[in-house]
């Protein structure tokens, strides 16, 4: 593996991600922000944050596979959520858990969640981008 995930001494342990990723691979893979579109460009889960998070993570997984990578190779994830408030966290985590069940593992690289006013399409509630490192 080109990525080692760690929680350094002195930083809190967060269940859903690690604080640091150490990359030793030789190729960087940048995945564009993925929204809740199916392969035909139709929005999945309109109005349903958990369903859209799940689809975003599945789309990131498909993009990674297309580059010869997987979530094990992800050094950093960033999620942009429309009208974010902390009470939405259970739905966000539910979407990740549903995607993880389909992907066969829980993605835990360092992650950042950013609240935004809007995304490119009004039906989109979330967008997820990734950076991976492969050998």
CSV table of N, CA and C in Angstrom, one decimal:
chain,number,residue,atom,x,y,z
A,1,UNK,N,0.8,-1.2,0.0
A,1,UNK,CA,0.0,0.0,0.0
A,1,UNK,C,0.9,1.3,0.0
A,2,UNK,N,0.4,2.2,-0.7
A,2,UNK,CA,1.1,3.5,-0.8
A,2,UNK,C,0.7,4.5,0.3
A,3,UNK,N,-0.4,4.1,1.0
A,3,UNK,CA,-0.9,5.0,2.1
A,3,UNK,C,-0.9,4.4,3.4
A,4,UNK,N,-0.3,5.0,4.4
A,4,UNK,CA,-0.4,4.6,5.8
A,4,UNK,C,-1.2,5.7,6.6
A,5,UNK,N,-2.3,5.2,7.2
A,5,UNK,CA,-3.1,6.2,8.0
A,5,UNK,C,-2.8,6.1,9.5
A,6,UNK,N,-2.6,7.2,10.1
A,6,UNK,CA,-2.2,7.3,11.5
A,6,UNK,C,-3.0,8.4,12.3
A,7,UNK,N,-3.1,8.2,13.6
A,7,UNK,CA,-3.5,9.2,14.5
A,7,UNK,C,-2.4,9.5,15.4
A,8,UNK,N,-1.6,10.6,15.1
A,8,UNK,CA,-0.5,10.9,16.0
A,8,UNK,C,-0.8,11.3,17.4
A,9,UNK,N,0.1,11.0,18.3
A,9,UNK,CA,0.0,11.3,19.7
A,9,UNK,C,-0.3,12.8,19.8
A,10,UNK,N,-1.3,13.1,20.7
A,10,UNK,CA,-1.6,14.5,20.9
A,10,UNK,C,-2.8,15.0,20.1
A,11,UNK,N,-3.3,14.2,19.2
A,11,UNK,CA,-4.5,14.6,18.4
A,11,UNK,C,-5.6,13.6,18.8
A,12,UNK,N,-6.8,14.1,18.7
A,12,UNK,CA,-7.9,13.2,19.1
A,12,UNK,C,-8.1,12.1,18.1
A,13,UNK,N,-8.6,11.0,18.5
A,13,UNK,CA,-9.0,9.9,17.6
A,13,UNK,C,-10.4,10.1,17.2
A,14,UNK,N,-10.7,10.1,15.9
A,14,UNK,CA,-12.0,10.3,15.3
A,14,UNK,C,-12.4,9.0,14.7
A,15,UNK,N,-13.6,8.5,15.0
A,15,UNK,CA,-14.0,7.2,14.5
A,15,UNK,C,-14.1,7.1,13.0
A,16,UNK,N,-14.5,8.2,12.3
A,16,UNK,CA,-14.8,8.1,10.9
A,16,UNK,C,-13.6,8.5,10.0
A,17,UNK,N,-12.5,8.9,10.5
A,17,UNK,CA,-11.3,9.2,9.7
A,17,UNK,C,-10.1,9.2,10.6
A,18,UNK,N,-8.9,9.1,9.9
A,18,UNK,CA,-7.6,9.2,10.6
A,18,UNK,C,-7.1,10.7,10.4
A,19,UNK,N,-6.3,11.1,11.3
A,19,UNK,CA,-5.8,12.5,11.2
A,19,UNK,C,-4.8,12.7,10.1
A,20,UNK,N,-4.0,11.7,9.8
A,20,UNK,CA,-2.8,11.9,8.9
A,20,UNK,C,-2.7,10.7,8.0
A,21,UNK,N,-2.4,11.0,6.7
A,21,UNK,CA,-2.0,9.9,5.8
A,21,UNK,C,-0.6,10.2,5.3
A,22,UNK,N,0.2,9.1,5.3
A,22,UNK,CA,1.5,9.2,4.8
A,22,UNK,C,1.6,8.4,3.5
A,23,UNK,N,2.0,9.1,2.5
A,23,UNK,CA,2.0,8.6,1.1
A,23,UNK,C,3.4,8.2,0.7
A,24,UNK,N,3.6,7.0,0.2
A,24,UNK,CA,4.9,6.6,-0.3
A,24,UNK,C,4.9,6.2,-1.7
A,25,UNK,N,3.7,6.3,-2.4
A,25,UNK,CA,3.6,5.9,-3.8
A,25,UNK,C,4.2,6.9,-4.7
A,26,UNK,N,4.1,6.6,-6.0
A,26,UNK,CA,4.8,7.4,-7.0
A,26,UNK,C,3.8,8.2,-7.9
A,27,UNK,N,2.5,7.8,-7.9
A,27,UNK,CA,1.5,8.5,-8.8
A,27,UNK,C,0.4,9.1,-7.9
A,28,UNK,N,0.1,10.3,-8.2
A,28,UNK,CA,-1.0,11.0,-7.6
A,28,UNK,C,-2.3,10.8,-8.5
A,29,UNK,N,-3.4,10.6,-7.9
A,29,UNK,CA,-4.7,10.4,-8.6
A,29,UNK,C,-5.6,11.5,-7.9
A,30,UNK,N,-6.1,12.4,-8.8
A,30,UNK,CA,-7.0,13.4,-8.3
A,30,UNK,C,-8.4,13.1,-8.9
A,31,UNK,N,-9.4,12.9,-8.0
A,31,UNK,CA,-10.7,12.5,-8.4
A,31,UNK,C,-11.6,13.8,-8.3
A,32,UNK,N,-12.2,14.2,-9.4
A,32,UNK,CA,-13.1,15.4,-9.4
A,32,UNK,C,-14.2,15.1,-8.4
A,33,UNK,N,-14.8,16.2,-8.0
A,33,UNK,CA,-15.9,16.1,-7.1
A,33,UNK,C,-17.0,15.3,-7.7
A,34,UNK,N,-17.4,14.3,-6.9
A,34,UNK,CA,-18.5,13.4,-7.4
A,34,UNK,C,-19.8,13.7,-6.7
A,35,UNK,N,-20.9,13.8,-7.5
A,35,UNK,CA,-22.2,14.1,-7.0
A,35,UNK,C,-23.0,12.9,-7.1
A,36,UNK,N,-24.3,13.0,-6.8
A,36,UNK,CA,-25.2,11.8,-6.7
A,36,UNK,C,-25.9,11.6,-8.1
A,37,UNK,N,-25.0,11.5,-9.1
A,37,UNK,CA,-25.5,11.1,-10.4
A,37,UNK,C,-25.3,9.6,-10.6
A,38,UNK,N,-26.2,8.9,-11.3
A,38,UNK,CA,-25.9,7.6,-11.8
A,38,UNK,C,-25.2,7.7,-13.1
A,39,UNK,N,-24.9,6.6,-13.7
A,39,UNK,CA,-24.1,6.5,-14.9
A,39,UNK,C,-24.7,7.3,-16.1
A,40,UNK,N,-26.1,7.4,-16.0
A,40,UNK,CA,-26.8,8.2,-17.0
A,40,UNK,C,-26.9,9.7,-16.8
A,41,UNK,N,-26.4,10.1,-15.7
A,41,UNK,CA,-26.5,11.5,-15.3
A,41,UNK,C,-27.7,11.9,-14.6
A,42,UNK,N,-28.5,11.0,-14.1
A,42,UNK,CA,-29.7,11.2,-13.4
A,42,UNK,C,-29.4,11.3,-11.9
A,43,UNK,N,-29.9,12.3,-11.2
A,43,UNK,CA,-29.7,12.5,-9.8
A,43,UNK,C,-30.3,11.3,-9.0
A,44,UNK,N,-29.6,10.7,-8.1
A,44,UNK,CA,-30.1,9.6,-7.2
A,44,UNK,C,-30.4,10.2,-5.9
A,45,UNK,N,-31.5,9.9,-5.3
A,45,UNK,CA,-31.8,10.3,-3.9
A,45,UNK,C,-32.2,11.8,-3.7
A,46,UNK,N,-32.9,12.3,-4.7
A,46,UNK,CA,-33.3,13.7,-4.6
A,46,UNK,C,-33.9,14.0,-3.2
A,47,UNK,N,-33.3,15.0,-2.5
A,47,UNK,CA,-33.9,15.4,-1.2
A,47,UNK,C,-33.4,14.4,0.0
A,48,UNK,N,-32.6,13.4,-0.3
A,48,UNK,CA,-32.2,12.4,0.7
A,48,UNK,C,-30.7,12.5,0.9
A,49,UNK,N,-30.3,13.1,1.9
A,49,UNK,CA,-28.8,13.3,2.1
A,49,UNK,C,-28.1,12.0,2.2
A,50,UNK,N,-28.6,11.0,3.0
A,50,UNK,CA,-27.9,9.8,3.1
A,50,UNK,C,-27.8,9.1,1.8
A,51,UNK,N,-28.8,9.0,1.0
A,51,UNK,CA,-28.8,8.4,-0.3
A,51,UNK,C,-27.7,9.1,-1.2
A,52,UNK,N,-27.7,10.4,-1.1
A,52,UNK,CA,-26.7,11.1,-2.0
A,52,UNK,C,-25.3,10.9,-1.5
A,53,UNK,N,-25.1,10.9,-0.2
A,53,UNK,CA,-23.7,10.6,0.3
A,53,UNK,C,-23.3,9.2,-0.2
A,54,UNK,N,-24.2,8.3,0.0
A,54,UNK,CA,-23.9,6.9,-0.5
A,54,UNK,C,-23.5,6.9,-2.0
A,55,UNK,N,-24.3,7.6,-2.8
A,55,UNK,CA,-24.0,7.6,-4.3
A,55,UNK,C,-22.6,8.3,-4.6
A,56,UNK,N,-22.4,9.4,-3.9
A,56,UNK,CA,-21.1,10.1,-4.1
A,56,UNK,C,-19.9,9.2,-3.8
A,57,UNK,N,-20.0,8.5,-2.6
A,57,UNK,CA,-18.9,7.6,-2.3
A,57,UNK,C,-18.8,6.4,-3.3
A,58,UNK,N,-19.9,5.9,-3.7
A,58,UNK,CA,-19.8,4.8,-4.8
A,58,UNK,C,-19.2,5.4,-6.0
A,59,UNK,N,-19.6,6.6,-6.4
A,59,UNK,CA,-19.0,7.2,-7.6
A,59,UNK,C,-17.5,7.5,-7.4
A,60,UNK,N,-17.1,7.9,-6.2
A,60,UNK,CA,-15.6,8.0,-6.0
A,60,UNK,C,-15.0,6.7,-6.1
A,61,UNK,N,-15.6,5.6,-5.6
A,61,UNK,CA,-15.0,4.3,-5.7
A,61,UNK,C,-14.9,3.9,-7.2
A,62,UNK,N,-15.9,4.2,-8.0
A,62,UNK,CA,-15.8,3.8,-9.4
A,62,UNK,C,-14.7,4.6,-10.1
A,63,UNK,N,-14.5,5.9,-9.8
A,63,UNK,CA,-13.5,6.7,-10.3
A,63,UNK,C,-12.1,6.2,-9.9
A,64,UNK,N,-12.0,5.8,-8.6
A,64,UNK,CA,-10.7,5.2,-8.2
A,64,UNK,C,-10.4,4.0,-8.9
A,65,UNK,N,-11.4,3.1,-9.1
A,65,UNK,CA,-11.2,1.8,-9.8
A,65,UNK,C,-10.7,2.1,-11.2
A,66,UNK,N,-11.3,3.1,-11.8
A,66,UNK,CA,-10.9,3.5,-13.2
A,66,UNK,C,-9.4,3.9,-13.3
A,67,UNK,N,-8.9,4.4,-12.2
A,67,UNK,CA,-7.5,4.8,-12.1
A,67,UNK,C,-6.6,3.7,-11.6
A,68,UNK,N,-7.1,2.5,-11.4
A,68,UNK,CA,-6.4,1.4,-10.8
A,68,UNK,C,-6.1,1.5,-9.3
A,69,UNK,N,-7.0,2.2,-8.6
A,69,UNK,CA,-6.9,2.5,-7.2
A,69,UNK,C,-8.2,2.1,-6.5
A,70,UNK,N,-8.1,2.2,-5.1
A,70,UNK,CA,-9.3,1.9,-4.3
A,70,UNK,C,-9.3,2.9,-3.1
A,71,UNK,N,-10.2,2.8,-2.3
A,71,UNK,CA,-10.2,3.7,-1.1
A,71,UNK,C,-9.0,3.4,-0.2
A,72,UNK,N,-8.4,2.3,-0.3
A,72,UNK,CA,-7.2,2.0,0.5
A,72,UNK,C,-6.0,3.0,0.0
A,73,UNK,N,-6.1,3.5,-1.2
A,73,UNK,CA,-5.1,4.4,-1.7
A,73,UNK,C,-5.4,5.9,-1.5
A,74,UNK,N,-6.5,6.2,-0.9
A,74,UNK,CA,-7.0,7.6,-0.8
A,74,UNK,C,-6.2,8.3,0.4
A,75,UNK,N,-5.6,9.4,0.0
A,75,UNK,CA,-4.8,10.1,1.0
A,75,UNK,C,-5.7,11.2,1.7
A,76,UNK,N,-6.7,11.7,1.0
A,76,UNK,CA,-7.5,12.8,1.5
A,76,UNK,C,-8.9,12.8,0.8
A,77,UNK,N,-9.9,13.0,1.6
A,77,UNK,CA,-11.3,13.2,1.1
A,77,UNK,C,-11.8,14.6,1.5
A,78,UNK,N,-12.6,15.2,0.6
A,78,UNK,CA,-13.2,16.5,1.0
A,78,UNK,C,-14.7,16.3,0.6
A,79,UNK,N,-15.6,16.6,1.5
A,79,UNK,CA,-17.0,16.6,1.2
A,79,UNK,C,-17.6,18.0,1.3
A,80,UNK,N,-18.4,18.4,0.4
A,80,UNK,CA,-19.1,19.7,0.4
A,80,UNK,C,-20.6,19.4,0.6
A,81,UNK,N,-21.2,20.0,1.6
A,81,UNK,CA,-22.6,19.7,1.9
A,81,UNK,C,-23.4,21.0,1.9
A,82,UNK,N,-24.4,21.0,1.2
A,82,UNK,CA,-25.3,22.2,1.1
A,82,UNK,C,-26.0,22.4,2.4
A,83,UNK,N,-26.0,23.6,2.9
A,83,UNK,CA,-26.7,24.1,4.1
A,83,UNK,C,-26.4,23.2,5.3
A,84,UNK,N,-25.1,22.9,5.5
A,84,UNK,CA,-24.6,22.0,6.5
A,84,UNK,C,-25.0,22.6,7.9
A,85,UNK,N,-25.5,21.7,8.8
A,85,UNK,CA,-25.7,21.9,10.2
A,85,UNK,C,-25.3,20.6,10.9
A,86,UNK,N,-24.7,20.6,12.1
A,86,UNK,CA,-24.3,19.4,12.8
A,86,UNK,C,-25.4,18.3,12.9
A,87,UNK,N,-26.6,18.7,12.9
A,87,UNK,CA,-27.7,17.7,13.1
A,87,UNK,C,-27.8,16.8,11.9
A,88,UNK,N,-27.1,17.2,10.8
A,88,UNK,CA,-27.2,16.3,9.6
A,88,UNK,C,-26.1,15.2,9.6
A,89,UNK,N,-25.2,15.3,10.6
A,89,UNK,CA,-24.1,14.3,10.7
A,89,UNK,C,-24.6,12.8,10.7
A,90,UNK,N,-25.7,12.5,11.4
A,90,UNK,CA,-26.1,11.1,11.4
A,90,UNK,C,-26.5,10.6,10.0
A,91,UNK,N,-27.2,11.5,9.2
A,91,UNK,CA,-27.5,11.1,7.8
A,91,UNK,C,-26.2,11.0,6.9
A,92,UNK,N,-25.3,11.9,7.2
A,92,UNK,CA,-24.0,11.8,6.4
A,92,UNK,C,-23.3,10.5,6.7
A,93,UNK,N,-23.2,10.2,8.0
A,93,UNK,CA,-22.5,8.9,8.4
A,93,UNK,C,-23.3,7.7,7.9
A,94,UNK,N,-24.6,7.8,7.9
A,94,UNK,CA,-25.4,6.7,7.4
A,94,UNK,C,-25.1,6.4,5.9
A,95,UNK,N,-25.0,7.5,5.1
A,95,UNK,CA,-24.6,7.3,3.7
A,95,UNK,C,-23.3,6.7,3.5
A,96,UNK,N,-22.3,7.1,4.4
A,96,UNK,CA,-21.0,6.5,4.3
A,96,UNK,C,-21.0,5.0,4.6
A,97,UNK,N,-21.8,4.7,5.7
A,97,UNK,CA,-21.9,3.3,6.1
A,97,UNK,C,-22.5,2.4,5.0
A,98,UNK,N,-23.6,2.9,4.4
A,98,UNK,CA,-24.2,2.2,3.3
A,98,UNK,C,-23.3,2.0,2.1
A,99,UNK,N,-22.5,3.0,1.8
A,99,UNK,CA,-21.5,2.9,0.7
A,99,UNK,C,-20.4,1.9,1.1
A,100,UNK,N,-20.0,2.0,2.4
A,100,UNK,CA,-18.9,1.1,2.9
A,100,UNK,C,-19.3,-0.4,2.8
A,101,UNK,N,-20.6,-0.6,3.1
A,101,UNK,CA,-21.1,-2.0,3.0
A,101,UNK,C,-21.0,-2.5,1.6
A,102,UNK,N,-21.3,-1.7,0.6
A,102,UNK,CA,-21.2,-2.1,-0.8
A,102,UNK,C,-19.8,-2.1,-1.3
A,103,UNK,N,-18.9,-1.3,-0.8
A,103,UNK,CA,-17.5,-1.2,-1.2
A,103,UNK,C,-16.7,-2.2,-0.5
A,104,UNK,N,-17.1,-2.8,0.6
A,104,UNK,CA,-16.4,-3.8,1.3
A,104,UNK,C,-15.4,-3.3,2.3
A,105,UNK,N,-15.6,-2.0,2.7
A,105,UNK,CA,-14.7,-1.5,3.8
A,105,UNK,C,-15.0,0.0,4.0
A,106,UNK,N,-14.7,0.4,5.2
A,106,UNK,CA,-15.0,1.8,5.5
A,106,UNK,C,-13.9,2.7,5.2
A,107,UNK,N,-14.1,3.7,4.4
A,107,UNK,CA,-13.1,4.7,4.0
A,107,UNK,C,-12.8,5.6,5.2
A,108,UNK,N,-11.5,5.6,5.7
A,108,UNK,CA,-11.1,6.4,6.8
A,108,UNK,C,-9.9,7.3,6.6
A,109,UNK,N,-9.6,7.7,5.4
A,109,UNK,CA,-8.5,8.7,5.2
A,109,UNK,C,-8.9,10.0,5.9
A,110,UNK,N,-7.9,10.9,6.1
A,110,UNK,CA,-8.2,12.2,6.5
A,110,UNK,C,-9.3,12.8,5.7
A,111,UNK,N,-10.2,13.5,6.3
A,111,UNK,CA,-11.3,14.1,5.6
A,111,UNK,C,-11.7,15.4,6.1
A,112,UNK,N,-12.2,16.2,5.2
A,112,UNK,CA,-12.7,17.6,5.6
A,112,UNK,C,-14.2,17.7,5.1
A,113,UNK,N,-15.0,18.2,5.9
A,113,UNK,CA,-16.4,18.5,5.5
A,113,UNK,C,-16.6,20.0,5.5
A,114,UNK,N,-17.1,20.5,4.4
A,114,UNK,CA,-17.3,21.9,4.2
A,114,UNK,C,-18.7,22.2,3.9
A,115,UNK,N,-19.3,23.1,4.7
A,115,UNK,CA,-20.7,23.5,4.4
A,115,UNK,C,-20.7,24.6,3.3
A,116,UNK,N,-21.6,24.4,2.3
A,116,UNK,CA,-21.6,25.4,1.2
A,116,UNK,C,-23.1,25.8,1.0
A,117,UNK,N,-23.2,27.0,0.3
A,117,UNK,CA,-24.6,27.5,0.1
A,117,UNK,C,-25.3,26.7,-1.0
A,118,UNK,N,-24.6,26.2,-2.0
A,118,UNK,CA,-25.2,25.5,-3.2
A,118,UNK,C,-24.1,24.8,-3.9
A,119,UNK,N,-24.6,23.8,-4.7
A,119,UNK,CA,-23.7,23.1,-5.7
A,119,UNK,C,-24.2,23.4,-7.1
A,120,UNK,N,-23.6,22.7,-8.1
A,120,UNK,CA,-23.8,23.0,-9.5
A,120,UNK,C,-25.3,22.8,-9.9
A,121,UNK,N,-25.9,21.8,-9.3
A,121,UNK,CA,-27.3,21.5,-9.7
A,121,UNK,C,-28.1,21.6,-8.4
A,122,UNK,N,-29.3,22.3,-8.5
A,122,UNK,CA,-30.1,22.5,-7.2
A,122,UNK,C,-30.4,21.2,-6.5
A,123,UNK,N,-30.6,20.1,-7.1
A,123,UNK,CA,-31.0,18.8,-6.4
A,123,UNK,C,-29.8,18.2,-5.7
A,124,UNK,N,-28.6,18.6,-6.0
A,124,UNK,CA,-27.4,18.0,-5.3
A,124,UNK,C,-27.2,18.6,-3.9
A,125,UNK,N,-27.1,17.7,-3.0
A,125,UNK,CA,-26.9,18.1,-1.6
A,125,UNK,C,-25.5,17.9,-1.1
A,126,UNK,N,-24.7,17.1,-1.8
A,126,UNK,CA,-23.3,16.8,-1.4
A,126,UNK,C,-22.5,16.5,-2.6
A,127,UNK,N,-21.2,16.8,-2.5
A,127,UNK,CA,-20.2,16.5,-3.5
A,127,UNK,C,-18.9,16.0,-2.7
A,128,UNK,N,-18.3,15.0,-3.2
A,128,UNK,CA,-17.1,14.4,-2.6
A,128,UNK,C,-16.0,14.3,-3.6
A,129,UNK,N,-14.8,14.8,-3.2
A,129,UNK,CA,-13.6,14.7,-4.0
A,129,UNK,C,-12.5,13.9,-3.3
A,130,UNK,N,-11.6,13.3,-4.0
A,130,UNK,CA,-10.6,12.5,-3.4
A,130,UNK,C,-9.2,12.7,-4.0
A,131,UNK,N,-8.2,12.5,-3.2
A,131,UNK,CA,-6.8,12.5,-3.8
A,131,UNK,C,-6.2,11.1,-3.3
A,132,UNK,N,-5.7,10.4,-4.2
A,132,UNK,CA,-5.1,9.1,-3.9
A,132,UNK,C,-3.7,9.0,-4.4
A,133,UNK,N,-3.0,8.1,-3.8
A,133,UNK,CA,-1.6,7.8,-4.2
A,133,UNK,C,-1.4,6.3,-4.5
A,134,UNK,N,-0.9,6.0,-5.6
A,134,UNK,CA,-0.6,4.6,-6.0
A,134,UNK,C,0.8,4.4,-6.4
A,135,UNK,N,1.3,3.2,-6.4
A,135,UNK,CA,2.6,2.9,-6.8
A,135,UNK,C,2.8,2.9,-8.3
